Amino acid sequence: MKTTSLITAALAGVVIARPGMDINKMMADAKLEARQADGGGPSTELIGDLATLRGRELTATGQAIKDILTAEAPGQDLKSFYDDSDLPPKNSAECREDECCIWKYIVDDMAAQMVGNAGRCNNVARGAIRLGFHDAASWSKSTGGTGADGSIILANECKTRSDNKGLEEICDIMEGWFAKYKRYKISMADLIQTASNVATVSCPLGPRVRTFVGRKDSTTPAVKKLLPDPSDSSAKLFKLFADKSFTPAGLVALMGAHSTSQQRFVDPSRADSPQDSTPGTWDIAYYQQTLNPNAPPAVFKFQSDINVSQDPRTNGVWKAFAAGPRGQFMWNEAYATEYVRMSLLGVNNINDLTECTKALPPFRPGFQQPDEDLLTKVMGSVINSEAIKQALEKGDKIPPNAI
């Protein structure tokens, strides 16, 4: 396939849910296919306090999370919402009585900063997604560690550890949100993980990951060398993530977050290069183009991603996620389940959490690139224009005079 036609196919308007479709059935089918895929399917290992609590000791939320972790319930929720017309004022007694009420205000503040004028998610969203991973993944079964406890900011690791290079801006933004809302007794840990889920669903086609609050903060620095490297072999990554309770298939689902990414530091000479031809859109072009040796010239691939995509243990599930609208549904469901797990690594009061998914923005099931022709041209060569880079960073339309 010629590069131009490949790019055009990736940029074409995508709709994964149309009127009359039974979304719940499609989600159930996607869940079943994810469980049957290679790479070990989803993990069913229990973590945190759920690993030791008996069934009769579980709260309703504890049981709900257990069901997600054991692949008995979906990790995304497209149906529960606040009715904005009935939302109590943030400083009212009614809002204080509903633990999720203040989170609706926080989420609305976050979401307003995560999408540009092209409808694509932007660098605030990208940073929030990456920050959620980096805070939570600082834990393993063999080393323990901090996990999803806010320490990436509270222990100043954003600005002192090379693994977190590029997160300085989102950490500053997160500190601003925390300063605004800490009077409502929220935790930094919850703020980070909620922001990651808000960012994901703010990206067109992104899943609406079930979201829980009640984590405890810590200022203890994270254990080092628990994060992946862009040059890692598939074997090294499988071992690293198995120690965090993920299967190879779970890792493949999580890697899809690179769909919205723009790399800056792996190769500084190609700073702001996207990892697929639809940056700011949560779609399967990433899976398709990582596999394709003739991907659009603007696309930058991590060697680690290529390694996992080609590994016989995960090539099948990678291809399944790459397979059109059905693959999108399958990936969304798999990602949501795996990210619930990620967001709870190192959390030892899971049974005491509260679900606040109803505070999240709605799922965006369809998206048409408003500047499709211009974006097609941009992806046809390595991106050097600062105006184009800035537009992609901001989620804005490509300026016609920049090409």
XYZ file of C-alpha atoms in Angstrom:
403
model
C 0.000 0.000 0.000
C 1.366 3.419 -0.879
C 2.094 5.789 1.971
C -0.538 8.311 0.890
C -3.347 5.770 0.818
C -2.157 4.323 4.134
C -2.330 7.731 5.779
C -5.713 8.517 4.250
C -7.137 5.257 5.550
C -5.891 6.018 9.054
C -7.248 9.558 9.012
C -10.675 8.740 7.644
C -13.529 9.541 9.994
C -13.927 6.734 12.498
C -17.211 5.748 14.098
C -17.189 2.717 16.362
C -20.754 3.067 17.606
C -23.727 4.016 15.438
C -27.411 4.515 16.263
C -29.066 1.150 16.704
C -25.880 -0.636 17.722
C -26.006 -2.600 20.961
C -22.912 -1.164 22.624
C -23.247 -3.429 25.649
C -23.243 -6.509 23.403
C -20.228 -5.207 21.499
C -18.424 -4.611 24.795
C -19.287 -8.133 25.964
C -18.068 -9.623 22.678
C -14.875 -7.575 22.911
C -14.310 -8.778 26.464
C -14.704 -12.406 25.368
C -12.318 -11.958 22.448
C -9.759 -10.289 24.702
C -9.895 -13.261 27.067
C -9.385 -15.676 24.168
C -6.478 -13.773 22.610
C -2.897 -14.938 22.911
C -0.422 -13.344 25.283
C -2.070 -15.007 28.261
C -5.303 -13.025 28.103
C -5.990 -10.600 30.941
C -4.501 -11.250 34.358
C -6.873 -12.450 37.057
C -4.412 -11.957 39.908
C -5.702 -10.047 42.915
C -3.611 -7.197 44.298
C -3.413 -5.032 47.399
C -5.724 -5.861 50.277
C -8.040 -7.777 47.935
C -5.436 -10.542 47.811
C -6.035 -11.407 51.468
C -9.621 -10.375 52.207
C -12.308 -13.048 52.267
C -15.461 -12.664 50.218
C -17.663 -11.768 53.167
C -15.257 -8.974 54.109
C -15.596 -7.166 50.793
C -17.505 -3.922 50.439
C -19.623 -3.348 47.343
C -16.749 -1.392 45.795
C -14.216 -4.007 46.832
C -16.303 -6.687 45.145
C -16.733 -4.533 42.033
C -12.978 -4.037 41.740
C -12.348 -7.725 42.383
C -14.715 -8.536 39.527
C -12.779 -6.213 37.197
C -9.409 -7.630 38.255
C -10.598 -11.194 37.702
C -12.099 -10.317 34.297
C -15.636 -10.959 35.504
C -16.784 -7.367 34.955
C -15.855 -4.666 32.421
C -13.237 -2.061 33.174
C -15.171 0.675 31.404
C -18.562 2.227 32.034
C -20.371 4.196 29.340
C -23.651 4.721 31.195
C -23.281 6.311 34.653
C -23.369 10.114 34.706
C -24.228 13.084 36.848
C -27.212 15.127 35.756
C -25.557 18.543 35.611
C -28.872 20.247 36.296
C -29.059 18.445 39.654
C -25.391 18.800 40.646
C -25.218 20.541 44.040
C -22.989 23.623 44.456
C -19.454 22.550 45.342
C -19.508 24.153 48.789
C -22.945 22.889 49.751
C -23.808 20.296 52.379
C -25.359 18.168 49.638
C -22.073 18.079 47.741
C -20.143 17.166 50.881
C -22.478 14.229 51.449
C -21.639 12.788 48.019
C -17.946 11.875 47.866
C -17.991 12.044 44.072
C -19.634 15.466 43.824
C -16.421 17.463 44.208
C -14.789 15.153 41.684
C -17.313 16.245 39.071
C -16.078 19.819 39.499
C -12.450 18.690 39.383
C -13.044 16.560 36.293
C -14.759 19.408 34.476
C -11.760 21.652 35.189
C -9.406 18.983 33.880
C -11.385 18.135 30.756
C -11.609 21.795 29.740
C -7.817 21.871 29.406
C -7.325 18.581 27.555
C -8.766 19.111 24.059
C -7.749 21.553 21.334
C -9.787 23.248 18.620
C -9.398 20.248 16.292
C -11.205 18.073 18.837
C -8.028 16.085 19.467
C -6.533 15.635 22.918
C -3.463 17.713 23.662
C -0.241 17.743 25.655
C -2.079 18.201 28.948
C -3.961 14.974 28.247
C -0.833 13.169 27.049
C 1.050 14.264 30.128
C -1.762 13.187 32.447
C -1.874 9.714 30.904
C 1.890 9.282 31.186
C 1.921 10.666 34.732
C -0.694 8.138 35.806
C 1.470 5.315 34.481
C 4.666 6.605 36.048
C 3.188 7.111 39.516
C 1.455 3.718 39.614
C 4.126 1.597 37.922
C 6.709 2.412 40.607
C 5.712 -0.819 42.353
C 6.351 -4.511 41.839
C 5.646 -7.734 43.668
C 9.324 -8.428 44.242
C 10.385 -4.961 45.404
C 7.228 -3.448 46.813
C 7.538 0.279 46.370
C 5.149 3.160 46.303
C 2.699 2.637 43.451
C -0.288 4.925 42.944
C 0.275 7.154 45.953
C 1.100 10.570 44.496
C 4.775 10.301 45.402
C 5.889 11.158 41.877
C 4.872 14.730 42.742
C 4.949 14.707 46.542
C 8.531 13.358 46.575
C 9.501 15.771 43.768
C 10.366 12.947 41.382
C 8.954 14.812 38.388
C 11.952 17.096 38.421
C 14.689 14.890 39.850
C 14.462 11.594 37.938
C 15.424 11.143 34.308
C 12.647 8.561 33.802
C 10.162 11.384 34.310
C 11.709 13.855 31.900
C 8.976 15.698 30.049
C 6.465 15.440 32.898
C 7.463 18.733 34.508
C 4.649 20.706 32.869
C 1.846 18.302 33.790
C 3.235 18.018 37.324
C 3.018 21.803 37.666
C -0.553 21.734 36.359
C -1.413 18.915 38.760
C -0.003 20.889 41.674
C -2.219 23.788 40.641
C -5.310 21.585 40.651
C -4.285 20.141 44.004
C -3.813 23.596 45.519
C -7.298 24.536 44.330
C -9.070 21.433 45.612
C -7.063 20.047 48.546
C -9.387 21.867 50.945
C -11.958 19.248 49.938
C -9.749 16.476 51.389
C -8.777 14.903 48.087
C -5.483 13.045 47.686
C -2.776 13.733 45.129
C -2.808 10.015 44.325
C -6.478 10.175 43.337
C -5.953 13.413 41.432
C -3.242 11.811 39.284
C -5.199 8.653 38.484
C -8.461 10.495 37.867
C -6.676 12.906 35.522
C -5.285 9.970 33.564
C -8.781 8.575 33.047
C -10.227 11.990 32.178
C -7.470 12.401 29.600
C -8.124 8.985 28.082
C -11.836 9.552 27.552
C -11.206 13.131 26.388
C -9.288 11.719 23.427
C -11.676 10.786 20.602
C -12.621 7.073 20.808
C -10.876 6.676 24.188
C -12.457 4.292 26.728
C -14.280 5.532 29.811
C -12.181 3.740 32.422
C -13.860 3.000 35.734
C -12.486 5.423 38.287
C -12.038 4.986 42.036
C -10.996 7.421 44.767
C -9.779 7.084 48.334
C -6.067 6.309 47.842
C -3.587 7.456 50.461
C -0.749 9.846 49.669
C 2.910 9.272 50.425
C 6.068 11.365 50.272
C 8.276 8.258 50.188
C 10.385 8.207 46.997
C 9.629 5.424 44.539
C 11.868 2.412 44.022
C 14.095 3.016 41.008
C 14.348 1.000 37.781
C 10.724 -0.152 37.742
C 9.718 1.725 34.582
C 10.122 0.432 31.012
C 12.673 1.784 28.556
C 11.911 2.526 24.871
C 14.708 0.175 23.809
C 13.697 -2.806 25.970
C 13.375 -6.284 24.513
C 9.996 -7.972 24.654
C 11.363 -10.538 27.117
C 12.530 -7.805 29.484
C 9.166 -6.042 29.276
C 7.193 -9.234 29.851
C 9.260 -9.941 32.971
C 8.981 -6.359 34.232
C 5.204 -6.280 33.854
C 4.646 -9.814 35.142
C 6.204 -8.568 38.375
C 3.440 -5.947 38.445
C 0.756 -8.659 37.879
C 0.252 -8.095 34.121
C 0.254 -10.720 31.383
C 1.921 -10.031 28.014
C -1.550 -9.396 26.553
C -2.215 -6.851 29.284
C 1.028 -5.105 28.421
C -0.003 -4.924 24.752
C -3.286 -3.272 25.734
C -1.517 -0.682 27.893
C 1.058 0.113 25.206
C -1.757 1.381 23.013
C -1.705 4.616 25.018
C 1.142 5.515 22.648
C -1.613 6.090 20.086
C -1.935 9.682 21.295
C 1.763 10.185 22.014
C 4.389 12.549 20.648
C 7.928 11.557 21.610
C 10.380 14.259 22.606
C 13.450 12.739 24.231
C 14.093 9.291 22.739
C 15.343 11.062 19.613
C 15.559 14.831 20.240
C 16.262 15.428 16.549
C 12.686 14.298 15.912
C 11.058 15.927 18.911
C 7.239 15.989 18.839
C 7.018 13.170 16.300
C 3.792 11.192 16.797
C 3.744 7.438 17.333
C 1.029 7.023 14.755
C -0.465 9.220 12.051
C -3.443 10.323 14.170
C -1.877 12.010 17.218
C -4.472 13.085 19.736
C -6.928 10.373 18.660
C -7.251 7.168 20.680
C -7.391 4.807 17.734
C -5.830 1.601 16.471
C -3.596 3.287 13.882
C -0.811 2.822 16.446
C -1.180 -0.964 16.348
C -1.464 -1.026 12.571
C 1.487 1.245 11.889
C 3.829 -0.270 14.461
C 3.433 -3.536 12.547
C 3.829 -1.887 9.155
C 7.417 -1.351 7.930
C 6.049 1.256 5.509
C 4.318 3.418 8.099
C 3.988 7.131 7.282
C 7.363 8.934 7.466
C 6.223 11.252 10.263
C 5.558 8.309 12.588
C 8.222 7.542 15.195
C 8.322 4.012 16.610
C 9.911 2.879 19.847
C 12.072 -0.199 19.356
C 10.400 -1.725 22.411
C 7.001 -1.419 20.720
C 8.286 -3.054 17.549
C 9.789 -5.852 19.632
C 6.511 -6.629 21.400
C 4.457 -6.348 18.203
C 6.641 -8.968 16.522
C 7.069 -11.354 19.442
C 5.232 -14.656 18.738
C 3.700 -14.517 22.217
C 1.939 -11.225 21.525
C 1.797 -10.819 17.751
C -1.691 -12.333 17.639
C -3.263 -10.016 20.203
C -1.451 -7.057 18.621
C -3.025 -7.913 15.263
C -6.416 -8.403 16.919
C -6.314 -4.855 18.285
C -5.300 -3.610 14.822
C -8.351 -5.157 13.146
C -10.740 -2.290 12.393
C -13.738 -1.201 14.514
C -13.947 -4.603 16.188
C -10.300 -4.280 17.175
C -11.013 -0.814 18.574
C -13.776 -2.168 20.796
C -11.592 -5.075 21.866
C -8.672 -2.795 22.686
C -10.814 -0.249 24.555
C -12.234 -2.979 26.755
C -8.820 -4.545 27.337
C -7.151 -1.208 28.067
C -9.828 -0.183 30.548
C -9.516 -3.444 32.464
C -5.728 -3.262 32.529
C -5.656 0.388 33.530
C -7.955 -0.217 36.489
C -5.298 -2.697 37.619
C -2.480 -0.234 36.909
C -4.208 2.538 38.853
C -4.371 0.334 41.959
C -0.792 -0.942 42.102
C 0.612 -0.460 45.597
C -2.815 0.514 46.967
C -3.624 -1.419 50.130
C -7.030 0.038 50.952
C -8.813 -0.980 47.748
C -11.745 -2.299 49.758
C -12.341 1.189 51.159
C -12.398 3.069 47.844
C -15.398 4.774 46.253
C -16.304 4.543 42.578
C -16.713 7.949 40.913
C -16.861 6.980 37.245
C -20.081 8.992 36.973
C -17.983 12.168 37.214
C -16.128 11.451 33.943
C -16.903 13.061 30.572
C -18.884 10.959 28.088
C -17.354 8.475 25.674
C -16.706 9.924 22.189
C -17.644 7.054 19.836
C -16.964 8.813 16.542
C -14.536 11.367 15.188
C -13.855 13.071 11.874
C -10.508 14.838 11.553
C -11.498 18.453 10.719
C -8.194 19.033 8.914
C -7.855 15.607 7.338
C -6.250 16.740 4.078
C -3.660 18.870 5.854
C -2.907 16.144 8.389
C -2.416 13.670 5.547
C 0.197 15.956 4.011
C 1.916 16.484 7.366
C 2.255 12.750 7.969
C 3.879 12.263 4.574
C 7.265 13.497 5.783
C 9.292 14.005 8.949
C 7.836 16.961 10.852
C 10.195 19.925 11.109
C 7.792 22.873 11.169
C 7.476 24.413 14.633
C 3.990 25.680 13.782
C 2.846 22.160 12.947
C 4.477 20.717 16.062
C 2.740 23.287 18.247
C -0.626 22.637 16.610
C -0.308 18.907 17.261
C 0.827 19.535 20.839
C -2.224 21.704 21.485
C -4.705 19.430 19.711
C -5.362 22.288 17.292
C -6.043 22.307 13.568
C -3.002 22.356 11.305
C -2.437 25.933 10.048
C -2.770 25.863 6.229
C 0.128 28.294 5.851
C 2.458 25.980 7.816
C 2.685 23.434 5.000
